[in-house]
Amino acid sequence: MTLHELEGFGVSRMTDGEMRDFLTNRGVGVLALPAEHEPYVVPMSFGFDGEDSLYFTYVTTDESRKERLSERGDDAAFLVFDAPSRFMWQSVLLSGAVSPVPESEWDDLGDALGNAWRPDLFEQNGLAADVTVYRFRIANRVGYKQNGLPPGFEPPQSEEST
């Protein structure tokens, strides 16, 4: 379906400001990196600088597939979404490239990393691990939302309410 067709069901394109606010407030999404046979897809917490970059903190090991694929510098995609109900949802799809951030720049990223969601497992257990910060430079973005029932749609009446 085209956006024009979806608009008839209450779907609309998000404005730049709506996408910026959404990315600032979400903190978790799904990263897709190109791989040999199929994309490597992984949930990630992120920080957003409010403009054109996301930041990821990777907990790394010697055999980190995510790190190996990110260092190739190929194009990647990132999806952030929220769907609290069938007729109330938002999603932003980003495309761009991922690259490591030099450790000398990490202190400057405090504000951008502040909204990143982190599993309690990492916070509470103080897991000692190597970490690396990566930047996702946003090349393209598109966002869609639906904020209620489609025009003319009436939910089925329950027998109790009749």
Coordinates of C-alpha atoms in Angstrom, one line a residue:
M1 CA 0.0 0.0 0.0
T2 CA 1.1 3.5 -0.6
L3 CA 1.2 6.2 2.0
H4 CA -1.8 7.9 0.3
E5 CA -3.8 4.7 0.7
L6 CA -2.7 4.3 4.3
E7 CA -3.8 7.8 5.1
G8 CA -7.4 6.7 4.6
F9 CA -6.8 4.4 7.6
G10 CA -5.4 7.1 9.8
V11 CA -1.7 6.6 9.1
S12 CA 0.5 9.7 8.6
R13 CA 4.1 10.5 8.0
M14 CA 5.9 11.9 11.1
T15 CA 7.5 15.3 10.9
D16 CA 11.2 15.9 11.5
G17 CA 10.3 17.3 14.9
E18 CA 8.2 14.3 15.8
M19 CA 10.9 11.9 14.7
R20 CA 13.5 13.8 16.7
D21 CA 11.3 13.7 19.8
F22 CA 10.6 10.0 19.3
L23 CA 14.3 9.1 19.0
T24 CA 15.2 11.2 22.0
N25 CA 12.6 9.5 24.2
R26 CA 12.8 5.8 23.1
G27 CA 16.4 4.6 23.8
V28 CA 16.0 1.1 22.3
G29 CA 15.6 -0.2 18.8
V30 CA 16.7 -2.9 16.4
L31 CA 20.0 -2.7 14.4
A32 CA 20.3 -4.5 11.1
L33 CA 23.9 -5.0 9.8
P34 CA 24.6 -6.6 6.4
A35 CA 26.1 -10.1 6.6
E36 CA 27.1 -12.9 4.4
H37 CA 23.8 -14.6 3.8
E38 CA 21.1 -12.6 5.7
P39 CA 21.2 -9.4 7.7
Y40 CA 22.4 -9.7 11.3
V41 CA 19.6 -8.2 13.4
V42 CA 20.0 -7.4 17.1
P43 CA 18.2 -5.3 19.7
M44 CA 20.3 -2.3 20.8
S45 CA 20.0 0.5 23.3
F46 CA 21.0 3.9 21.9
G47 CA 21.6 7.5 22.6
F48 CA 20.6 10.2 20.1
D49 CA 22.4 13.5 19.6
G50 CA 19.2 15.3 18.5
E51 CA 20.5 15.8 15.0
D52 CA 22.1 13.1 12.8
S53 CA 23.8 10.4 14.9
L54 CA 22.9 7.6 17.2
Y55 CA 25.4 6.1 19.6
F56 CA 25.6 2.5 20.7
T57 CA 27.7 1.0 23.5
Y58 CA 28.9 -2.5 22.5
V59 CA 29.9 -4.9 25.2
T60 CA 32.6 -6.7 23.2
T61 CA 34.4 -10.0 23.2
D62 CA 37.1 -11.4 20.9
E63 CA 34.4 -13.1 18.8
S64 CA 31.8 -10.3 18.6
R65 CA 29.9 -10.7 15.3
K66 CA 28.2 -7.3 15.9
E67 CA 31.6 -5.6 16.3
R68 CA 33.1 -7.3 13.3
L69 CA 30.2 -6.4 11.0
S70 CA 30.0 -2.9 12.3
E71 CA 33.7 -2.3 11.6
R72 CA 33.2 -3.1 7.9
G73 CA 31.5 0.3 7.6
D74 CA 28.8 -1.0 5.3
D75 CA 25.3 0.6 5.2
A76 CA 23.1 -0.4 8.1
A77 CA 19.5 0.1 9.1
F78 CA 18.0 0.9 12.5
L79 CA 14.3 0.6 13.5
V80 CA 12.7 2.3 16.5
F81 CA 9.1 1.6 17.2
D82 CA 6.4 1.7 19.8
A83 CA 3.1 -0.1 19.5
P84 CA 1.0 0.1 22.6
S85 CA -2.2 -0.9 20.7
R86 CA -3.4 -1.9 17.3
F87 CA -4.4 1.7 16.4
M88 CA -1.8 3.6 18.4
W89 CA 1.8 3.1 17.1
Q90 CA 4.8 4.9 15.8
S91 CA 7.9 3.8 14.0
V92 CA 11.0 5.4 12.6
L93 CA 13.3 3.7 10.1
L94 CA 16.9 5.0 9.7
S95 CA 19.6 4.1 7.3
G96 CA 23.2 5.0 7.5
A97 CA 26.6 3.7 8.4
V98 CA 28.1 2.5 11.7
S99 CA 31.7 3.3 12.8
P100 CA 33.7 3.2 16.0
V101 CA 34.0 6.4 18.0
P102 CA 37.6 7.1 19.2
E103 CA 37.8 6.7 23.0
S104 CA 39.1 10.3 23.2
E105 CA 35.6 11.5 22.2
W106 CA 33.6 9.4 24.6
D107 CA 33.4 12.0 27.3
D108 CA 31.8 14.4 24.9
L109 CA 28.9 11.9 24.3
G110 CA 27.4 12.0 27.8
D111 CA 24.2 13.9 26.8
A112 CA 23.7 11.7 23.7
L113 CA 24.1 8.5 25.7
G114 CA 21.9 9.7 28.6
N115 CA 18.7 8.3 27.2
A116 CA 20.0 4.9 26.2
W117 CA 18.0 2.1 27.8
R118 CA 20.2 -0.6 29.4
P119 CA 19.3 -4.0 30.7
D120 CA 19.3 -4.1 34.5
L121 CA 21.7 -7.1 34.2
F122 CA 24.5 -4.8 33.2
E123 CA 23.8 -2.0 35.7
Q124 CA 23.2 -4.1 38.8
N125 CA 25.9 -6.7 38.4
G126 CA 28.7 -4.4 37.3
L127 CA 29.8 -6.8 34.6
A128 CA 33.4 -6.3 33.8
A129 CA 33.7 -6.3 30.1
D130 CA 35.3 -4.4 27.3
V131 CA 33.1 -1.7 25.8
T132 CA 33.3 0.2 22.6
V133 CA 31.2 3.1 21.5
Y134 CA 29.9 3.2 17.9
R135 CA 28.3 6.0 15.9
F136 CA 25.4 5.4 13.5
R137 CA 25.4 8.4 11.1
I138 CA 21.9 8.8 9.9
A139 CA 21.7 9.3 6.1
N140 CA 18.0 8.8 5.7
R141 CA 15.0 8.7 8.0
V142 CA 11.3 8.1 7.6
G143 CA 8.6 7.8 10.3
Y144 CA 5.0 6.8 10.3
K145 CA 2.3 6.9 13.0
Q146 CA -1.3 6.1 13.7
N147 CA -2.9 7.8 16.6
G148 CA -6.4 6.3 16.9
L149 CA -9.1 4.4 15.2
P150 CA -9.3 4.7 11.4
P151 CA -12.0 7.1 10.1
G152 CA -15.4 5.4 10.1
F153 CA -14.1 2.5 12.2
E154 CA -16.2 1.5 15.1
P155 CA -15.1 -1.1 17.5
P156 CA -17.5 -4.1 18.0
Q157 CA -19.9 -3.6 20.8
S158 CA -19.7 -6.1 23.5
E159 CA -22.9 -7.9 24.5
E160 CA -22.6 -6.4 28.0
S161 CA -23.0 -2.8 26.6
T162 CA -26.1 -3.5 24.5

